[in-house]
Amino acid sequence: MGRPPLPLGTSGKVLFATLPNGRVKARVKFRDYDGRVRLVSKVGPSRAAAERALKAECTSRQAPGGVGAITAATRMATLAEAWIEADHGWSTGTQRTYRSVVNKQVKPAFGQLCIREVTSGVVSRALAAIAKSSGPGAAKTARACLSGMFALAIQDGAVAVNPVRDATAKISTGKRAPRALTAAETGRLVELFRTSDRATELDLPDVVDWMLATGCRIGEALALRHGINGDGKPILDLVAGTWEVNATVVRVPGAGLAVQPRPKTTAGWRIIALPEFAVRMLEDRRASSRRQTDAQVVFPPPLTGTLRDPSNVSGDLRQLLDSFECATCGGTGYQLDEDGSFRAGAGGRRIRCDEGPWSWVTSHTFRKTVATRLDEAGLSPRQVADQLGHANPSMTLDVYFGRQVVSAEAARVLNRWAAPQ
């Protein structure tokens, strides 16, 4: 019987040879991660130095073609990069978020550790420190990243168990009970947007109305466009009163804003019925449009460009909501620095004023408001989930019920409480 092969990623006995110049060469047979045995050698001023260099080479060894394998000796920073670069099918926004957390939280806390050195205790202490320094939200996302990284390490046989699973750190996000606008609050807020010169200048009243009429995400609203889908059907059919939510606006690193041809999640693809007031609003916009864009986007930037940045729009909404009916900041949405040095146009840092009666409202509150109104009207969880583009309430519904146009009852309910045009 022949000698059994070396396990993948292991080596045989180290041999040494003294070179004519007095330096020492250390060499060993190493079984690479493609199954082939290769002779690996390193030179050093002494046997110990040559052996250390040889071990470092074997630890970071990659198979020909650049396909690296994850081992127990792999640094966590390397594992993090391998996980980020793998094909997960993430949306652009999700990948950007995970990459940011990996670079700012995971690598500083774990990057120099080897995979085999990361235990549940190490994870617990690091997550607790992240939660203390950057908040529970960052710690929760870091935990999700670590769990995915170790799932990749398990696939390559670097570890047998996921230490994140047994980490005992309790991360409390301190979530408040969901709060939605009442019908009266909705009407008042729509009125405030309609009568605000700043909101009109930024073309925000119609954007707010659209989110209140559909429950869509802000990126989906900004990707609203006239056009034809892959099946040759209109994305926005004002005659039938339907909208196919099949895209969202994202910022692609190095490329700028783009319409991502899919929503945030798979469940986000949907066709929803539109309230009558929303259809009238779009008809009025199309009739009075001062300019057309190549992408036929319904809500283009107020001045120049083709697409609006969801982050910028969220910031504009934030300042307006903080300013409405606020006596503390005088309707500006911000306060002066503590030393009173801020002067408009003269530099300084603006401090957000969150003491106004509408400061609790965010763009996501509009989605909660739509969900609440539909729930109060007796629509089923299935219909509400389809309206908002959430994951289905149960596997049975997901597998056995097809997704077509959401019940027109949703449009009727939303049309009933929405502010008239």
Coordinates of C-alpha atoms in Angstrom, one line a residue:
M1 CA 0.0 0.0 0.0
G2 CA 1.4 3.4 -1.0
R3 CA 2.0 6.2 1.4
P4 CA -1.2 8.3 2.0
P5 CA -1.1 11.8 0.5
L6 CA -0.5 14.9 2.6
P7 CA -3.7 16.6 3.8
L8 CA -4.5 19.7 1.8
G9 CA -2.6 22.7 3.1
T10 CA 0.0 20.7 5.0
S11 CA 3.7 20.0 4.5
G12 CA 6.3 17.3 5.1
K13 CA 9.6 17.4 6.8
V14 CA 11.6 20.6 6.5
L15 CA 15.1 20.1 4.9
F16 CA 18.0 22.6 5.2
A17 CA 21.0 23.3 2.9
T18 CA 23.8 25.8 3.4
L19 CA 24.5 27.9 0.3
P20 CA 28.0 29.0 -0.8
N21 CA 27.3 32.5 0.5
G22 CA 26.7 31.2 4.0
R23 CA 22.9 31.7 3.9
V24 CA 20.6 28.8 4.7
K25 CA 17.8 27.4 2.4
A26 CA 14.8 25.7 4.0
R27 CA 12.6 23.6 1.7
V28 CA 9.6 21.4 2.1
K29 CA 7.1 19.5 0.1
F30 CA 3.7 21.3 0.4
R31 CA 0.3 19.9 -0.8
D32 CA -1.4 22.9 -2.4
Y33 CA -5.1 23.6 -2.3
D34 CA -5.5 22.2 -5.9
G35 CA -4.2 18.8 -4.7
R36 CA -0.8 19.1 -6.2
V37 CA 2.4 18.6 -4.2
R38 CA 5.0 21.4 -4.8
L39 CA 8.4 22.1 -3.4
V40 CA 8.4 25.4 -1.5
S41 CA 11.7 27.0 -0.4
K42 CA 12.9 30.1 1.5
V43 CA 16.3 31.5 2.2
G44 CA 17.4 33.2 5.4
P45 CA 20.6 34.1 7.3
S46 CA 20.1 31.2 9.7
R47 CA 18.2 27.9 9.9
A48 CA 15.6 29.5 12.3
A49 CA 15.1 32.6 10.0
A50 CA 14.8 30.4 6.9
E51 CA 12.3 28.1 8.7
R52 CA 10.2 31.1 9.9
A53 CA 10.1 32.5 6.3
L54 CA 9.1 29.1 5.0
K55 CA 6.3 28.7 7.5
A56 CA 5.0 32.2 6.7
E57 CA 4.9 31.2 3.0
C58 CA 3.0 28.0 3.6
T59 CA 0.5 29.8 5.8
S60 CA -0.4 32.3 3.1
R61 CA 0.0 29.8 0.3
Q62 CA -2.4 30.0 -2.6
A63 CA -3.0 27.6 -5.4
P64 CA -2.0 28.6 -8.9
G65 CA -4.4 31.0 -10.6
G66 CA -4.8 33.1 -7.4
V67 CA -7.6 31.0 -5.8
G68 CA -6.8 31.2 -2.1
A69 CA -8.0 28.8 0.5
I70 CA -9.1 29.7 4.0
T71 CA -7.3 27.9 6.7
A72 CA -7.3 28.1 10.5
A73 CA -4.1 30.2 10.2
T74 CA -5.7 32.8 7.9
R75 CA -5.9 36.3 9.2
M76 CA -9.4 37.6 9.9
A77 CA -8.7 40.6 7.6
T78 CA -8.1 38.2 4.7
L79 CA -11.3 36.3 5.6
A80 CA -13.3 39.5 5.7
E81 CA -12.1 40.5 2.2
A82 CA -12.8 37.0 0.8
W83 CA -16.3 37.2 2.3
I84 CA -17.0 40.7 0.9
E85 CA -15.8 39.8 -2.6
A86 CA -17.8 36.6 -2.8
D87 CA -21.0 36.6 -4.8
H88 CA -23.9 36.9 -2.4
G89 CA -26.4 38.5 -4.7
W90 CA -26.5 41.6 -2.4
S91 CA -28.0 44.8 -3.5
T92 CA -25.5 47.7 -4.0
G93 CA -26.7 49.4 -0.8
T94 CA -26.3 46.2 1.3
Q95 CA -22.8 45.6 0.0
R96 CA -21.8 49.2 0.7
T97 CA -23.2 48.9 4.2
Y98 CA -21.4 45.6 4.9
R99 CA -18.1 46.8 3.5
S100 CA -18.3 49.9 5.6
V101 CA -18.9 47.9 8.8
V102 CA -16.1 45.4 7.9
N103 CA -13.6 48.3 7.4
K104 CA -14.6 50.4 10.4
Q105 CA -15.6 47.8 12.9
V106 CA -14.7 44.2 12.1
K107 CA -11.1 44.7 10.8
P108 CA -10.0 46.9 13.7
A109 CA -11.4 44.5 16.2
F110 CA -10.4 41.2 14.6
G111 CA -8.2 41.8 11.6
Q112 CA -4.9 40.7 13.1
L113 CA -6.2 37.6 14.7
C114 CA -6.0 34.2 13.0
I115 CA -9.3 32.4 12.5
R116 CA -8.4 29.7 15.0
E117 CA -7.8 32.4 17.7
V118 CA -11.4 33.7 17.5
T119 CA -13.5 32.2 20.2
S120 CA -17.1 33.0 21.4
G121 CA -15.6 34.9 24.2
V122 CA -13.4 37.0 21.9
V123 CA -16.5 37.8 19.8
S124 CA -18.6 38.7 22.8
R125 CA -16.1 41.1 24.2
A126 CA -15.5 42.7 20.8
L127 CA -19.2 43.2 20.0
A128 CA -19.7 44.7 23.4
A129 CA -16.9 47.2 22.7
I130 CA -18.4 48.0 19.3
A131 CA -21.8 48.6 20.8
K132 CA -20.3 50.9 23.4
S133 CA -18.3 53.0 21.0
S134 CA -20.4 53.0 17.8
G135 CA -23.9 52.0 19.0
P136 CA -25.9 48.8 19.1
G137 CA -26.8 49.1 15.4
A138 CA -23.2 48.9 14.3
A139 CA -22.6 45.9 16.7
K140 CA -25.6 44.1 15.3
T141 CA -24.4 44.6 11.7
A142 CA -20.9 43.5 12.7
R143 CA -22.3 40.4 14.2
A144 CA -24.1 39.6 11.0
C145 CA -20.9 40.1 9.0
L146 CA -18.9 37.9 11.4
S147 CA -21.4 35.2 11.2
G148 CA -21.3 35.2 7.4
M149 CA -17.5 35.3 7.5
F150 CA -17.3 32.2 9.6
A151 CA -19.9 30.4 7.5
L152 CA -17.4 30.9 4.6
A153 CA -14.5 29.6 6.8
I154 CA -16.6 26.5 7.7
Q155 CA -17.1 25.8 4.0
D156 CA -13.3 25.7 3.5
G157 CA -12.8 23.5 6.6
A158 CA -10.9 26.2 8.5
V159 CA -13.2 25.7 11.6
A160 CA -15.8 23.3 12.6
V161 CA -18.2 25.6 14.4
N162 CA -19.3 29.2 14.2
P163 CA -18.1 31.0 17.3
V164 CA -20.5 33.9 16.6
R165 CA -23.5 31.6 17.2
D166 CA -22.4 30.9 20.8
A167 CA -21.4 34.5 21.6
T168 CA -23.2 35.7 24.7
A169 CA -23.0 39.5 24.1
K170 CA -26.5 40.9 24.3
I171 CA -27.0 43.7 21.9
S172 CA -30.0 45.8 22.7
T173 CA -31.0 48.1 19.8
G174 CA -33.4 50.0 22.1
K175 CA -36.1 50.0 19.4
R176 CA -39.1 52.1 20.2
A177 CA -42.6 51.0 19.5
P178 CA -43.6 51.7 15.9
R179 CA -45.3 55.0 15.5
A180 CA -47.3 56.0 12.4
L181 CA -49.0 59.2 11.4
T182 CA -52.7 59.5 12.2
A183 CA -55.1 60.5 9.4
A184 CA -55.3 64.0 10.9
E185 CA -51.5 64.3 11.2
T186 CA -51.1 63.0 7.6
G187 CA -53.4 65.8 6.3
R188 CA -51.6 68.4 8.3
L189 CA -48.1 67.3 7.2
V190 CA -49.1 67.2 3.6
E191 CA -50.4 70.7 4.0
L192 CA -47.1 71.8 5.5
F193 CA -45.2 70.4 2.6
R194 CA -47.5 72.0 0.1
T195 CA -47.3 75.5 1.6
S196 CA -43.5 75.4 2.2
D197 CA -41.5 77.4 -0.3
R198 CA -38.4 75.4 0.5
A199 CA -40.2 72.1 0.0
T200 CA -41.6 73.3 -3.3
E201 CA -38.2 74.5 -4.5
L202 CA -36.8 71.0 -3.8
D203 CA -39.9 69.4 -5.5
L204 CA -40.6 67.3 -2.4
P205 CA -44.4 67.6 -1.9
D206 CA -45.2 65.2 -4.7
V207 CA -42.4 62.8 -3.5
V208 CA -44.0 62.7 0.0
D209 CA -47.5 62.2 -1.5
W210 CA -46.2 59.3 -3.6
M211 CA -44.7 57.6 -0.6
L212 CA -47.9 58.1 1.4
A213 CA -49.9 56.8 -1.5
T214 CA -47.9 53.6 -2.1
G215 CA -45.8 52.9 1.0
C216 CA -42.7 52.6 -1.2
R217 CA -39.1 53.1 -0.1
I218 CA -37.5 56.4 -0.8
G219 CA -35.1 54.8 -3.3
E220 CA -38.0 53.1 -5.1
A221 CA -39.9 56.4 -5.3
L222 CA -36.9 58.2 -6.9
A223 CA -36.6 55.3 -9.4
L224 CA -40.2 55.9 -10.5
R225 CA -40.1 56.3 -14.3
H226 CA -42.1 55.9 -17.4
G227 CA -41.0 53.2 -19.7
I228 CA -41.4 49.5 -20.7
N229 CA -40.3 46.5 -18.7
G230 CA -38.6 43.4 -20.1
D231 CA -42.0 41.9 -21.1
G232 CA -42.9 45.0 -23.2
K233 CA -45.5 46.2 -20.6
P234 CA -45.5 49.7 -19.1
I235 CA -43.7 50.1 -15.8
L236 CA -46.2 52.9 -14.9
D237 CA -49.6 52.3 -16.3
L238 CA -51.8 55.4 -15.5
V239 CA -54.7 54.0 -17.5
A240 CA -54.8 50.8 -15.5
G241 CA -53.6 52.6 -12.3
T242 CA -50.7 50.3 -11.6
W243 CA -47.0 50.6 -10.9
E244 CA -44.4 47.8 -11.2
V245 CA -41.9 48.4 -8.5
N246 CA -38.8 46.9 -10.1
A247 CA -35.9 49.2 -9.4
T248 CA -34.3 51.5 -6.8
V249 CA -31.8 54.4 -7.0
V250 CA -28.4 53.5 -5.5
R251 CA -25.0 55.1 -5.4
V252 CA -22.4 52.8 -7.0
P253 CA -18.8 53.5 -5.7
G254 CA -16.8 55.0 -8.5
A255 CA -19.7 55.3 -10.8
G256 CA -22.2 57.6 -9.1
L257 CA -26.0 57.3 -9.0
A258 CA -27.7 54.6 -11.0
V259 CA -31.1 52.9 -11.3
Q260 CA -30.5 49.4 -9.9
P261 CA -32.8 47.1 -12.0
R262 CA -34.2 45.4 -9.0
P263 CA -35.6 46.5 -5.6
K264 CA -33.8 46.3 -2.3
T265 CA -34.9 42.6 -1.8
T266 CA -36.4 39.9 -3.9
A267 CA -39.7 40.4 -2.1
G268 CA -39.6 44.0 -3.1
W269 CA -40.6 43.3 -6.6
R270 CA -44.3 43.9 -6.9
I271 CA -47.1 45.5 -8.9
I272 CA -49.3 47.7 -6.9
A273 CA -52.6 49.5 -7.6
L274 CA -52.5 53.3 -7.3
P275 CA -55.0 55.5 -5.5
E276 CA -56.9 57.9 -7.8
F277 CA -55.2 61.0 -6.3
A278 CA -51.8 59.6 -7.0
V279 CA -52.7 58.9 -10.7
R280 CA -54.0 62.5 -11.0
M281 CA -50.8 63.9 -9.5
L282 CA -48.7 62.0 -12.0
E283 CA -50.9 63.1 -14.9
D284 CA -50.5 66.7 -13.8
R285 CA -46.8 66.4 -13.5
R286 CA -46.4 64.9 -17.0
A287 CA -48.6 67.6 -18.5
S288 CA -46.7 70.4 -16.8
S289 CA -43.2 68.9 -17.0
R290 CA -40.6 71.5 -17.8
R291 CA -38.1 69.0 -18.9
Q292 CA -37.7 65.4 -19.8
T293 CA -34.8 63.1 -18.9
D294 CA -33.4 60.2 -20.9
A295 CA -34.5 57.8 -18.2
Q296 CA -38.0 59.4 -18.1
V297 CA -37.7 59.6 -14.3
V298 CA -40.8 61.1 -12.7
F299 CA -38.9 62.9 -9.9
P300 CA -35.7 64.2 -11.4
P301 CA -33.4 66.6 -9.5
P302 CA -34.8 70.1 -9.2
L303 CA -31.9 71.7 -11.1
T304 CA -29.6 69.5 -13.0
G305 CA -28.9 65.8 -13.5
T306 CA -30.9 62.7 -14.2
L307 CA -31.3 61.0 -10.8
R308 CA -31.8 62.2 -7.2
D309 CA -29.7 60.9 -4.4
P310 CA -31.8 59.1 -1.8
S311 CA -29.4 60.3 1.0
N312 CA -29.7 63.9 -0.1
V313 CA -33.5 63.7 -0.3
S314 CA -33.6 62.1 3.2
G315 CA -31.4 65.0 4.5
D316 CA -33.7 67.6 2.9
L317 CA -36.8 65.9 4.4
R318 CA -35.0 65.7 7.8
Q319 CA -34.4 69.5 7.9
L320 CA -37.9 70.3 6.7
L321 CA -39.5 68.0 9.2
D322 CA -37.4 69.5 12.0
S323 CA -38.3 73.0 10.9
F324 CA -42.1 72.7 10.6
E325 CA -44.0 74.5 13.4
C326 CA -40.9 74.5 15.6
A327 CA -40.6 77.5 17.9
T328 CA -37.2 76.5 19.2
C329 CA -35.2 76.9 16.0
G330 CA -37.5 79.5 14.4
G331 CA -38.4 77.2 11.5
T332 CA -34.8 76.6 10.3
G333 CA -34.5 73.0 11.4
Y334 CA -31.1 73.6 13.1
Q335 CA -29.7 75.5 16.1
L336 CA -26.6 77.5 16.7
D337 CA -23.4 76.1 18.1
E338 CA -23.1 76.2 21.8
D339 CA -20.9 79.2 21.7
G340 CA -23.3 81.0 19.3
S341 CA -20.5 81.4 16.7
F342 CA -22.5 80.0 13.7
R343 CA -23.5 82.5 11.1
A344 CA -25.2 81.5 7.9
G345 CA -22.7 81.4 5.1
A346 CA -19.8 82.1 7.4
G347 CA -18.8 78.5 8.2
G348 CA -19.4 76.6 11.5
R349 CA -21.3 73.5 12.3
R350 CA -25.1 73.2 12.2
I351 CA -26.7 71.4 15.1
R352 CA -29.9 69.6 14.2
C353 CA -32.9 70.8 16.1
D354 CA -35.0 67.8 17.1
E355 CA -37.4 69.6 19.4
G356 CA -40.1 70.3 16.8
P357 CA -43.5 68.6 16.8
W358 CA -42.6 66.8 13.6
S359 CA -39.0 65.8 14.4
W360 CA -40.0 62.2 15.2
V361 CA -41.1 61.7 11.6
T362 CA -38.8 60.2 9.0
S363 CA -39.3 59.0 5.4
H364 CA -39.7 55.5 6.8
T365 CA -42.7 56.8 8.9
F366 CA -44.6 57.1 5.7
R367 CA -44.3 53.3 5.1
K368 CA -45.4 52.6 8.7
T369 CA -48.3 55.0 8.1
V370 CA -49.4 53.1 5.0
A371 CA -49.1 49.8 6.8
T372 CA -51.1 51.0 9.7
R373 CA -53.9 52.4 7.6
L374 CA -54.2 49.2 5.6
D375 CA -54.2 47.1 8.8
E376 CA -56.9 49.3 10.4
A377 CA -59.0 48.9 7.2
G378 CA -58.9 45.1 7.7
L379 CA -56.6 44.1 4.8
S380 CA -54.8 40.8 5.4
P381 CA -51.1 40.6 6.3
R382 CA -50.6 39.1 2.9
Q383 CA -52.0 42.2 1.2
V384 CA -50.0 44.6 3.4
A385 CA -46.8 42.6 2.8
D386 CA -47.3 42.8 -0.9
Q387 CA -48.0 46.5 -0.8
L388 CA -44.8 47.3 1.1
G389 CA -42.6 44.8 -0.6
H390 CA -41.8 42.9 2.6
A391 CA -41.1 39.2 2.8
N392 CA -44.2 37.0 2.7
P393 CA -45.9 36.3 6.1
S394 CA -45.4 32.5 5.8
M395 CA -43.8 29.9 3.6
T396 CA -47.2 28.6 2.6
L397 CA -48.3 31.9 1.1
D398 CA -44.8 32.3 -0.5
V399 CA -44.9 28.9 -2.2
Y400 CA -48.5 28.4 -3.1
F401 CA -49.9 31.9 -3.8
G402 CA -48.8 33.8 -6.9
R403 CA -47.9 37.5 -6.7
Q404 CA -50.0 39.5 -9.1
V405 CA -51.4 43.0 -8.8
V406 CA -52.0 43.8 -5.1
S407 CA -55.7 44.0 -4.3
A408 CA -57.3 47.2 -5.5
E409 CA -58.8 47.5 -2.0
A410 CA -55.4 48.9 -0.9
A411 CA -55.6 51.7 -3.4
R412 CA -59.2 52.5 -2.3
V413 CA -58.2 52.6 1.4
L414 CA -55.2 54.9 0.7
N415 CA -57.2 57.1 -1.5
R416 CA -59.8 57.6 1.2
W417 CA -57.5 59.1 3.8
A418 CA -55.0 60.8 1.6
A419 CA -55.2 64.6 1.3
P420 CA -57.1 65.9 -1.8
Q421 CA -55.1 67.6 -4.5

